[in-house]
Amino acid sequence: MSKLPTENKKSFIKLAERLGYVPTYIFSKLDKEKQDLIQKNVDVIDLSLGSPDLPSPPVVIEECISALKDRNNYRYPPFWGHKKFRESAAEWMKKRFSVTLDPESEILPLTGSKEGITHLAFAIINPGDLTIVPSPYYPVHARGTLLAGGKIYELPLLEKNNFLPDLDIIPQSMLDKAKLFFISYPNNPTGAVCDFDFLEKVVNLCIKNQIVLVSDLAYSELTFGNHIASSILQIKGAKDIAVEFHTLSKTYSMAGWRIAFVAGCKELVNALYEVKTNTDYGVCNIIQAASIKAFTIPLTEHRKTAMIYQERRDVMMQKLKKLGWNIPTPGGAMYIWLPVPKGYKSSFDFSEALLMKAHIATIPGGSFGTYGEGYIRIALVDSKERIAEAVDRMERAGLVFN
Ligand SMILES: Cc1ncc(COP(=O)(O)O)c(C=O)c1O
């Protein structure tokens, strides 16, 4: 969909100014070009959105079918979600991170992390307030604040720092002003991971400067090699100032029937609850029932899922290396963050060349903030064979690194 004009001289409809604060969600021109190719029966390898192609776990599907047949599920869900869901999510956090959470006040189910993150910004940000967002970023980390009328400070994530932010460069004036600080490792779009020390530093910085910390742990289970992601809630004092978003979209390949939860500081969880009671009717009963089952799946299964993405990563990295790209190996998530070769005006130009000349859909790095320009993001959401075919197509089309 194209960008909504907030002022249309021909119409009496005057849209809210806040729609003018956010750029169009994803490059709509590229999306239109992709759809046009698909209409013409062109075989597009779609590596654009981070939408998992793997099936949801069969036991979760079975549970969903049986919940659908239970007429108790046909009425509105409770605003706080089902007690059993909150208890199961708390047990999962205990099993996975050894974190203890009170299911009565420190966990809230969400339709998705994306929705929850935006609503949290509405609970915290007044017009003019500041959020520190490491950039490139998952767009919603910035846009929740922008929609609420706030401002963002983009903290660069650079390859020379392994795509971790240099906390020492944040001006004290920004730390004094900021109300929110986002982190998200394993990272979308860079694929970077962080260690426990880094998380401790961020938590302590936020405690010292009285900033609310938000960790988006969407890819907690998608890490490669020996790396296991940590939760900020494992860090002393974090629960007083931080919340963490967890989604089932990636871990359980449930993006098409999304559900997520927020965990941590009860004051913040409650603030998000307040916004949600005014904007939605809670999370679908049936999907809550299915996810209670998902939480019981042994953690070892997630390592198998991660291995599938790791193999795809390896196929793509090896082949890209032959085309001249010598880039850091992503430690997690499901993306390759690829520098744009010389000769292209922008990341959009290179993404468009990949689409039109090699029929590969990707996302231009500029969509992920100021520091995303100069890169494109490739999502590992197709089989190893198709991923290999994508790089072969690049080679045939002369789309190599120079
Ligand atoms: C970092 C990050 N957070 C959240 C989401 C969305 O999660 P959900 O499907 O729960 O809204 C994504 C989706 O790509 C993501 O990359």
Tab-separated table of C-alpha atoms and ligand atoms in Angstrom:
chain	number	residue	atom	x	y	z
A	1	MET	CA	0.000	0.000	0.000
A	2	SER	CA	1.318	3.449	-0.814
A	3	LYS	CA	1.931	6.111	1.774
A	4	LEU	CA	-1.153	7.873	3.069
A	5	PRO	CA	-1.106	11.600	2.319
A	6	THR	CA	-1.861	13.369	5.592
A	7	GLU	CA	-3.082	16.362	3.659
A	8	ASN	CA	-5.131	15.758	0.567
A	9	LYS	CA	-6.444	19.031	-0.886
A	10	LYS	CA	-9.211	17.274	-2.820
A	11	SER	CA	-10.662	15.423	0.150
A	12	PHE	CA	-12.373	16.567	3.339
A	13	ILE	CA	-10.571	13.737	5.116
A	14	LYS	CA	-7.625	15.085	7.088
A	15	LEU	CA	-5.513	12.311	8.505
A	16	ALA	CA	-3.633	12.516	11.788
A	17	GLU	CA	-0.241	14.175	11.594
A	18	ARG	CA	1.320	11.133	13.267
A	19	LEU	CA	0.981	9.200	10.025
A	20	GLY	CA	3.377	11.686	8.503
A	21	TYR	CA	6.014	10.891	11.167
A	22	VAL	CA	6.588	7.363	9.882
A	23	PRO	CA	7.916	6.438	6.448
A	24	THR	CA	5.973	3.828	4.437
A	25	TYR	CA	6.392	0.512	6.234
A	26	ILE	CA	8.242	-1.411	3.573
A	27	PHE	CA	9.446	-0.097	0.257
A	28	SER	CA	6.137	-0.302	-1.526
A	29	LYS	CA	7.577	0.208	-5.011
A	30	LEU	CA	9.713	-2.918	-4.691
A	31	ASP	CA	6.812	-4.885	-3.320
A	32	LYS	CA	4.661	-3.816	-6.264
A	33	GLU	CA	7.428	-4.829	-8.687
A	34	LYS	CA	7.661	-8.212	-6.962
A	35	GLN	CA	3.900	-8.751	-7.231
A	36	ASP	CA	3.988	-7.776	-10.926
A	37	LEU	CA	6.669	-10.385	-11.618
A	38	ILE	CA	4.726	-13.061	-9.718
A	39	GLN	CA	1.586	-12.153	-11.728
A	40	LYS	CA	3.605	-12.825	-14.874
A	41	ASN	CA	4.496	-16.272	-13.497
A	42	VAL	CA	8.140	-15.344	-12.923
A	43	ASP	CA	9.754	-17.645	-10.338
A	44	VAL	CA	10.730	-15.078	-7.695
A	45	ILE	CA	12.843	-16.397	-4.803
A	46	ASP	CA	11.334	-14.394	-1.986
A	47	LEU	CA	13.915	-13.708	0.713
A	48	SER	CA	12.385	-10.417	1.798
A	49	LEU	CA	10.242	-10.762	4.937
A	50	GLY	CA	11.434	-12.703	7.980
A	51	SER	CA	8.431	-14.983	7.690
A	52	PRO	CA	9.487	-18.556	8.558
A	53	ASP	CA	8.787	-21.136	5.839
A	54	LEU	CA	9.054	-24.133	8.210
A	55	PRO	CA	5.859	-25.850	9.407
A	56	SER	CA	4.452	-25.138	12.875
A	57	PRO	CA	4.967	-28.134	15.223
A	58	PRO	CA	2.299	-30.855	14.639
A	59	VAL	CA	1.434	-31.119	18.370
A	60	VAL	CA	0.672	-27.406	18.450
A	61	ILE	CA	-1.544	-27.702	15.378
A	62	GLU	CA	-3.415	-30.643	16.964
A	63	GLU	CA	-3.968	-28.660	20.138
A	64	CYS	CA	-5.267	-25.739	18.106
A	65	ILE	CA	-7.775	-27.960	16.278
A	66	SER	CA	-9.085	-29.398	19.498
A	67	ALA	CA	-9.326	-25.922	21.106
A	68	LEU	CA	-11.313	-24.760	18.095
A	69	LYS	CA	-13.931	-27.420	18.843
A	70	ASP	CA	-14.331	-26.305	22.457
A	71	ARG	CA	-17.256	-23.885	22.717
A	72	ASN	CA	-15.761	-22.298	25.851
A	73	ASN	CA	-13.324	-20.673	23.463
A	74	TYR	CA	-15.965	-18.834	21.446
A	75	ARG	CA	-16.411	-15.930	23.856
A	76	TYR	CA	-14.041	-12.999	24.367
A	77	PRO	CA	-10.760	-13.943	26.037
A	78	PRO	CA	-9.803	-12.418	29.405
A	79	PHE	CA	-7.789	-9.181	29.031
A	80	TRP	CA	-4.913	-10.554	31.081
A	81	GLY	CA	-4.944	-13.748	29.019
A	82	HIS	CA	-5.606	-17.193	30.429
A	83	LYS	CA	-3.979	-17.978	33.749
A	84	LYS	CA	-2.724	-21.240	32.254
A	85	PHE	CA	-1.026	-19.345	29.407
A	86	ARG	CA	0.721	-16.983	31.827
A	87	GLU	CA	1.793	-19.867	34.062
A	88	SER	CA	3.098	-21.839	31.071
A	89	ALA	CA	5.010	-18.837	29.729
A	90	ALA	CA	6.513	-18.313	33.210
A	91	GLU	CA	7.524	-21.991	33.366
A	92	TRP	CA	9.142	-21.669	29.925
A	93	MET	CA	11.137	-18.626	31.074
A	94	LYS	CA	12.240	-20.608	34.144
A	95	LYS	CA	13.218	-23.665	32.110
A	96	ARG	CA	14.990	-21.663	29.415
A	97	PHE	CA	16.638	-18.789	31.341
A	98	SER	CA	16.253	-19.728	35.039
A	99	VAL	CA	14.252	-16.528	35.464
A	100	THR	CA	11.417	-16.468	38.007
A	101	LEU	CA	8.354	-14.442	37.040
A	102	ASP	CA	5.036	-13.937	38.793
A	103	PRO	CA	2.407	-15.100	36.272
A	104	GLU	CA	-0.150	-12.840	37.971
A	105	SER	CA	1.657	-9.574	37.322
A	106	GLU	CA	4.863	-10.012	35.335
A	107	ILE	CA	3.593	-11.694	32.139
A	108	LEU	CA	1.007	-10.571	29.606
A	109	PRO	CA	0.065	-12.344	26.352
A	110	LEU	CA	0.117	-10.276	23.164
A	111	THR	CA	-1.202	-10.741	19.651
A	112	GLY	CA	2.404	-10.288	18.553
A	113	SER	CA	5.576	-8.583	19.718
A	114	LYS	CA	5.136	-5.954	17.028
A	115	GLU	CA	1.783	-4.879	18.427
A	116	GLY	CA	3.096	-5.006	22.011
A	117	ILE	CA	6.156	-2.894	21.271
A	118	THR	CA	4.074	-0.177	19.617
A	119	HIS	CA	1.542	-0.209	22.431
A	120	LEU	CA	4.308	0.014	25.026
A	121	ALA	CA	5.574	3.168	23.322
A	122	PHE	CA	2.058	4.604	23.627
A	123	ALA	CA	2.160	3.838	27.345
A	124	ILE	CA	5.507	5.600	27.928
A	125	ILE	CA	6.167	8.220	25.258
A	126	ASN	CA	4.716	11.729	25.305
A	127	PRO	CA	5.134	14.022	22.293
A	128	GLY	CA	8.772	15.131	22.165
A	129	ASP	CA	10.080	12.315	24.414
A	130	LEU	CA	13.202	10.464	23.334
A	131	THR	CA	13.950	6.790	22.657
A	132	ILE	CA	17.443	5.403	22.047
A	133	VAL	CA	17.301	2.927	19.178
A	134	PRO	CA	20.341	1.022	17.928
A	135	SER	CA	20.353	1.404	14.146
A	136	PRO	CA	19.862	-0.486	11.819
A	137	TYR	CA	16.717	-1.509	13.687
A	138	TYR	CA	13.629	-3.661	13.371
A	139	PRO	CA	11.394	-0.797	12.152
A	140	VAL	CA	8.856	-1.021	14.989
A	141	HIS	CA	11.534	-0.190	17.592
A	142	ALA	CA	11.579	3.310	16.115
A	143	ARG	CA	8.079	3.620	14.807
A	144	GLY	CA	6.168	3.010	18.015
A	145	THR	CA	7.899	6.077	19.453
A	146	LEU	CA	7.409	8.110	16.266
A	147	LEU	CA	3.701	7.267	16.102
A	148	ALA	CA	3.372	8.391	19.711
A	149	GLY	CA	4.926	11.737	18.713
A	150	GLY	CA	8.330	11.021	20.254
A	151	LYS	CA	11.816	11.352	18.791
A	152	ILE	CA	14.534	8.772	18.291
A	153	TYR	CA	18.283	8.866	18.779
A	154	GLU	CA	19.866	6.373	16.379
A	155	LEU	CA	22.835	4.658	17.988
A	156	PRO	CA	24.990	3.188	15.205
A	157	LEU	CA	25.607	-0.552	14.936
A	158	LEU	CA	28.813	-0.866	12.929
A	159	GLU	CA	30.525	-3.879	11.435
A	160	LYS	CA	33.830	-2.895	13.115
A	161	ASN	CA	32.072	-3.298	16.508
A	162	ASN	CA	30.430	-6.611	15.522
A	163	PHE	CA	27.173	-4.681	15.183
A	164	LEU	CA	27.050	-3.990	18.923
A	165	PRO	CA	26.424	-0.389	19.992
A	166	ASP	CA	29.278	1.587	21.514
A	167	LEU	CA	27.544	2.694	24.704
A	168	ASP	CA	30.294	5.204	25.476
A	169	ILE	CA	29.457	7.425	22.514
A	170	ILE	CA	25.930	8.224	23.695
A	171	PRO	CA	25.975	11.884	24.757
A	172	GLN	CA	24.983	12.377	28.390
A	173	SER	CA	22.343	14.858	27.197
A	174	MET	CA	20.666	11.993	25.311
A	175	LEU	CA	20.890	9.667	28.312
A	176	ASP	CA	19.345	12.382	30.476
A	177	LYS	CA	16.475	12.879	28.054
A	178	ALA	CA	15.785	9.282	26.979
A	179	LYS	CA	12.768	7.425	28.355
A	180	LEU	CA	13.221	4.174	26.430
A	181	PHE	CA	16.207	2.147	25.223
A	182	PHE	CA	15.859	-0.811	22.846
A	183	ILE	CA	18.116	-3.799	22.415
A	184	SER	CA	17.552	-6.916	20.341
A	185	TYR	CA	20.090	-9.766	20.136
A	186	PRO	CA	20.154	-12.045	18.124
A	187	ASN	CA	19.683	-9.045	15.898
A	188	ASN	CA	17.419	-8.288	12.997
A	189	PRO	CA	18.714	-7.251	10.456
A	190	THR	CA	22.452	-7.799	11.123
A	191	GLY	CA	22.343	-11.370	12.505
A	192	ALA	CA	24.720	-10.284	15.296
A	193	VAL	CA	24.622	-11.844	18.761
A	194	CYS	CA	25.810	-10.424	22.090
A	195	ASP	CA	27.290	-11.865	25.251
A	196	PHE	CA	26.102	-11.601	28.842
A	197	ASP	CA	28.624	-8.851	29.678
A	198	PHE	CA	27.124	-6.575	27.083
A	199	LEU	CA	23.621	-7.131	28.470
A	200	GLU	CA	24.876	-6.314	31.964
A	201	LYS	CA	26.400	-3.064	30.725
A	202	VAL	CA	23.149	-2.009	29.062
A	203	VAL	CA	21.073	-2.862	32.132
A	204	ASN	CA	23.443	-0.919	34.402
A	205	LEU	CA	23.487	2.061	32.040
A	206	CYS	CA	19.692	2.152	32.063
A	207	ILE	CA	19.498	1.761	35.847
A	208	LYS	CA	22.020	4.592	36.305
A	209	ASN	CA	20.211	6.925	33.932
A	210	GLN	CA	16.660	5.866	34.838
A	211	ILE	CA	15.726	4.709	31.358
A	212	VAL	CA	13.195	1.969	30.645
A	213	LEU	CA	14.951	-0.889	28.864
A	214	VAL	CA	13.140	-2.996	26.263
A	215	SER	CA	14.686	-6.212	25.023
A	216	ASP	CA	13.144	-7.743	21.916
A	217	LEU	CA	14.187	-11.388	22.099
A	218	ALA	CA	12.307	-12.596	19.016
A	219	TYR	CA	15.207	-14.824	17.932
A	220	SER	CA	16.204	-16.237	21.335
A	221	GLU	CA	16.151	-19.821	20.024
A	222	LEU	CA	17.712	-19.146	16.625
A	223	THR	CA	21.403	-19.060	17.452
A	224	PHE	CA	24.191	-20.897	15.704
A	225	GLY	CA	27.170	-22.970	16.804
A	226	ASN	CA	27.570	-22.950	20.578
A	227	HIS	CA	25.975	-19.581	21.173
A	228	ILE	CA	22.941	-19.573	23.471
A	229	ALA	CA	21.110	-16.266	23.887
A	230	SER	CA	20.569	-14.796	27.363
A	231	SER	CA	17.612	-12.878	28.746
A	232	ILE	CA	18.103	-9.432	30.268
A	233	LEU	CA	15.866	-10.620	33.078
A	234	GLN	CA	18.763	-12.825	34.224
A	235	ILE	CA	20.577	-9.647	35.260
A	236	LYS	CA	20.292	-8.272	38.776
A	237	GLY	CA	18.056	-5.224	38.940
A	238	ALA	CA	16.690	-5.655	35.398
A	239	LYS	CA	13.206	-6.508	36.562
A	240	ASP	CA	12.887	-3.041	38.107
A	241	ILE	CA	13.426	-1.199	34.832
A	242	ALA	CA	13.021	-3.629	31.944
A	243	VAL	CA	10.628	-5.746	29.951
A	244	GLU	CA	11.403	-8.411	27.397
A	245	PHE	CA	9.291	-9.368	24.392
A	246	HIS	CA	9.090	-13.022	23.352
A	247	THR	CA	7.260	-14.233	20.275
A	248	LEU	CA	6.237	-17.671	19.052
A	249	SER	CA	6.385	-16.469	15.423
A	250	LYS	CA	9.998	-17.524	14.849
A	251	THR	CA	10.702	-20.255	17.422
A	252	TYR	CA	7.580	-22.239	16.531
A	253	SER	CA	7.101	-20.948	12.966
A	254	MET	CA	3.734	-19.463	13.928
A	255	ALA	CA	3.993	-16.089	12.155
A	256	GLY	CA	0.664	-16.700	10.385
A	257	TRP	CA	-1.114	-17.310	13.706
A	258	ARG	CA	0.972	-15.041	15.838
A	259	ILE	CA	1.113	-14.870	19.575
A	260	ALA	CA	3.714	-13.363	21.887
A	261	PHE	CA	4.156	-12.265	25.468
A	262	VAL	CA	5.869	-9.543	27.411
A	263	ALA	CA	7.678	-10.343	30.659
A	264	GLY	CA	9.408	-8.338	33.356
A	265	CYS	CA	8.815	-5.141	35.359
A	266	LYS	CA	5.239	-5.282	36.661
A	267	GLU	CA	4.683	-1.537	36.412
A	268	LEU	CA	5.534	-1.633	32.709
A	269	VAL	CA	3.538	-4.814	32.070
A	270	ASN	CA	0.587	-3.127	33.740
A	271	ALA	CA	1.034	0.057	31.670
A	272	LEU	CA	0.952	-2.030	28.489
A	273	TYR	CA	-2.136	-3.811	29.802
A	274	GLU	CA	-3.833	-0.418	30.274
A	275	VAL	CA	-3.241	0.517	26.632
A	276	LYS	CA	-4.359	-2.883	25.415
A	277	THR	CA	-7.617	-2.891	27.356
A	278	ASN	CA	-8.465	0.221	25.344
A	279	THR	CA	-7.403	-1.099	21.953
A	280	ASP	CA	-8.090	-4.835	21.760
A	281	TYR	CA	-10.037	-7.690	23.303
A	282	GLY	CA	-7.159	-9.916	24.291
A	283	VAL	CA	-5.456	-12.715	22.423
A	284	CYS	CA	-7.430	-15.427	20.577
A	285	ASN	CA	-8.361	-18.211	23.054
A	286	ILE	CA	-7.536	-20.941	20.571
A	287	ILE	CA	-4.046	-19.690	19.878
A	288	GLN	CA	-3.396	-19.278	23.601
A	289	ALA	CA	-4.383	-22.937	24.070
A	290	ALA	CA	-2.093	-24.018	21.225
A	291	SER	CA	0.836	-22.080	22.636
A	292	ILE	CA	0.461	-23.647	26.068
A	293	LYS	CA	1.274	-26.884	24.215
A	294	ALA	CA	4.152	-25.215	22.370
A	295	PHE	CA	5.790	-24.243	25.672
A	296	THR	CA	6.010	-27.938	26.603
A	297	ILE	CA	8.123	-28.848	23.546
A	298	PRO	CA	11.639	-29.791	24.726
A	299	LEU	CA	14.226	-27.061	24.208
A	300	THR	CA	16.370	-29.526	22.234
A	301	GLU	CA	13.818	-29.247	19.412
A	302	HIS	CA	14.674	-25.560	19.057
A	303	ARG	CA	18.308	-26.464	18.507
A	304	LYS	CA	17.179	-28.617	15.561
A	305	THR	CA	15.255	-25.686	14.093
A	306	ALA	CA	18.278	-23.425	14.580
A	307	MET	CA	20.412	-25.996	12.759
A	308	ILE	CA	18.173	-25.732	9.690
A	309	TYR	CA	18.761	-21.973	9.528
A	310	GLN	CA	22.454	-22.466	10.256
A	311	GLU	CA	22.814	-24.801	7.273
A	312	ARG	CA	21.065	-22.272	5.037
A	313	ARG	CA	23.349	-19.556	6.365
A	314	ASP	CA	26.404	-21.673	5.597
A	315	VAL	CA	25.301	-22.430	2.036
A	316	MET	CA	24.699	-18.762	1.358
A	317	MET	CA	27.881	-17.523	3.043
A	318	GLN	CA	30.106	-19.973	1.152
A	319	LYS	CA	28.594	-19.053	-2.179
A	320	LEU	CA	28.610	-15.309	-1.487
A	321	LYS	CA	32.280	-15.537	-0.594
A	322	LYS	CA	32.984	-16.850	-4.099
A	323	LEU	CA	31.199	-13.764	-5.468
A	324	GLY	CA	33.533	-11.473	-3.505
A	325	TRP	CA	31.620	-10.870	-0.284
A	326	ASN	CA	33.823	-11.377	2.748
A	327	ILE	CA	31.441	-10.595	5.574
A	328	PRO	CA	31.084	-11.509	9.256
A	329	THR	CA	29.218	-14.763	9.837
A	330	PRO	CA	25.839	-14.114	11.479
A	331	GLY	CA	25.649	-15.750	14.912
A	332	GLY	CA	21.865	-15.896	15.052
A	333	ALA	CA	18.442	-14.822	13.735
A	334	MET	CA	17.645	-15.650	10.102
A	335	TYR	CA	19.333	-12.980	8.019
A	336	ILE	CA	22.376	-12.168	5.929
A	337	TRP	CA	23.330	-8.486	6.063
A	338	LEU	CA	25.007	-7.826	2.764
A	339	PRO	CA	27.036	-4.734	1.824
A	340	VAL	CA	25.934	-3.107	-1.431
A	341	PRO	CA	28.579	-3.330	-4.178
A	342	LYS	CA	30.018	-0.177	-5.731
A	343	GLY	CA	28.085	1.366	-8.590
A	344	TYR	CA	24.661	1.446	-6.944
A	345	LYS	CA	23.196	4.717	-5.743
A	346	SER	CA	21.491	3.147	-2.730
A	347	SER	CA	20.439	-0.058	-1.051
A	348	PHE	CA	17.119	0.339	-2.829
A	349	ASP	CA	18.910	0.317	-6.212
A	350	PHE	CA	20.768	-2.896	-5.426
A	351	SER	CA	17.653	-4.596	-4.059
A	352	GLU	CA	15.822	-3.580	-7.218
A	353	ALA	CA	18.639	-4.968	-9.404
A	354	LEU	CA	18.448	-8.273	-7.504
A	355	LEU	CA	14.719	-8.392	-8.113
A	356	MET	CA	14.669	-7.370	-11.754
A	357	LYS	CA	17.845	-9.118	-12.950
A	358	ALA	CA	17.943	-12.231	-10.744
A	359	HIS	CA	14.345	-12.426	-9.493
A	360	ILE	CA	15.372	-12.433	-5.850
A	361	ALA	CA	13.331	-10.358	-3.405
A	362	THR	CA	15.263	-8.758	-0.526
A	363	ILE	CA	14.822	-5.696	1.686
A	364	PRO	CA	16.962	-2.573	1.168
A	365	GLY	CA	18.949	-1.735	4.297
A	366	GLY	CA	17.676	1.859	4.257
A	367	SER	CA	14.331	0.493	5.498
A	368	PHE	CA	16.045	-0.315	8.807
A	369	GLY	CA	17.145	3.226	9.633
A	370	THR	CA	19.972	5.621	8.800
A	371	TYR	CA	22.727	3.101	9.545
A	372	GLY	CA	21.077	0.432	7.411
A	373	GLU	CA	21.885	2.286	4.207
A	374	GLY	CA	24.710	0.615	2.250
A	375	TYR	CA	23.380	-2.888	2.987
A	376	ILE	CA	20.533	-5.144	1.979
A	377	ARG	CA	18.888	-7.838	4.105
A	378	ILE	CA	18.429	-11.377	2.851
A	379	ALA	CA	16.068	-13.579	4.907
A	380	LEU	CA	16.921	-17.286	5.040
A	381	VAL	CA	13.314	-18.324	4.552
A	382	ASP	CA	13.614	-20.860	1.754
A	383	SER	CA	15.297	-24.248	1.380
A	384	LYS	CA	19.080	-24.709	1.057
A	385	GLU	CA	18.561	-25.592	-2.596
A	386	ARG	CA	16.616	-22.425	-3.356
A	387	ILE	CA	19.125	-20.339	-1.417
A	388	ALA	CA	21.957	-21.854	-3.482
A	389	GLU	CA	19.933	-21.174	-6.627
A	390	ALA	CA	19.500	-17.535	-5.563
A	391	VAL	CA	23.270	-16.975	-5.350
A	392	ASP	CA	23.778	-18.817	-8.659
A	393	ARG	CA	21.297	-16.423	-10.225
A	394	MET	CA	23.243	-13.481	-8.799
A	395	GLU	CA	26.418	-14.826	-10.386
A	396	ARG	CA	24.727	-15.341	-13.756
A	397	ALA	CA	23.349	-11.780	-13.615
A	398	GLY	CA	26.797	-10.362	-12.750
A	399	LEU	CA	25.601	-9.184	-9.324
A	400	VAL	CA	28.889	-9.626	-7.488
A	401	PHE	CA	30.911	-7.657	-4.917
A	402	ASN	CA	33.599	-5.364	-6.259
B	1	LIG	C1	13.129	-8.280	16.111
B	1	LIG	C2	11.718	-8.644	15.824
B	1	LIG	N1	10.790	-8.470	16.766
B	1	LIG	C3	9.498	-8.792	16.562
B	1	LIG	C4	9.081	-9.308	15.344
B	1	LIG	C5	7.629	-9.613	15.128
B	1	LIG	O1	7.157	-10.542	16.024
B	1	LIG	P1	5.596	-10.856	16.064
B	1	LIG	O2	5.293	-11.766	14.925
B	1	LIG	O3	5.392	-11.494	17.385
B	1	LIG	O4	4.883	-9.558	15.952
B	1	LIG	C6	10.009	-9.498	14.321
B	1	LIG	C7	9.566	-9.994	13.014
B	1	LIG	O5	10.266	-10.045	12.037
B	1	LIG	C8	11.355	-9.165	14.566
B	1	LIG	O6	12.295	-9.338	13.646
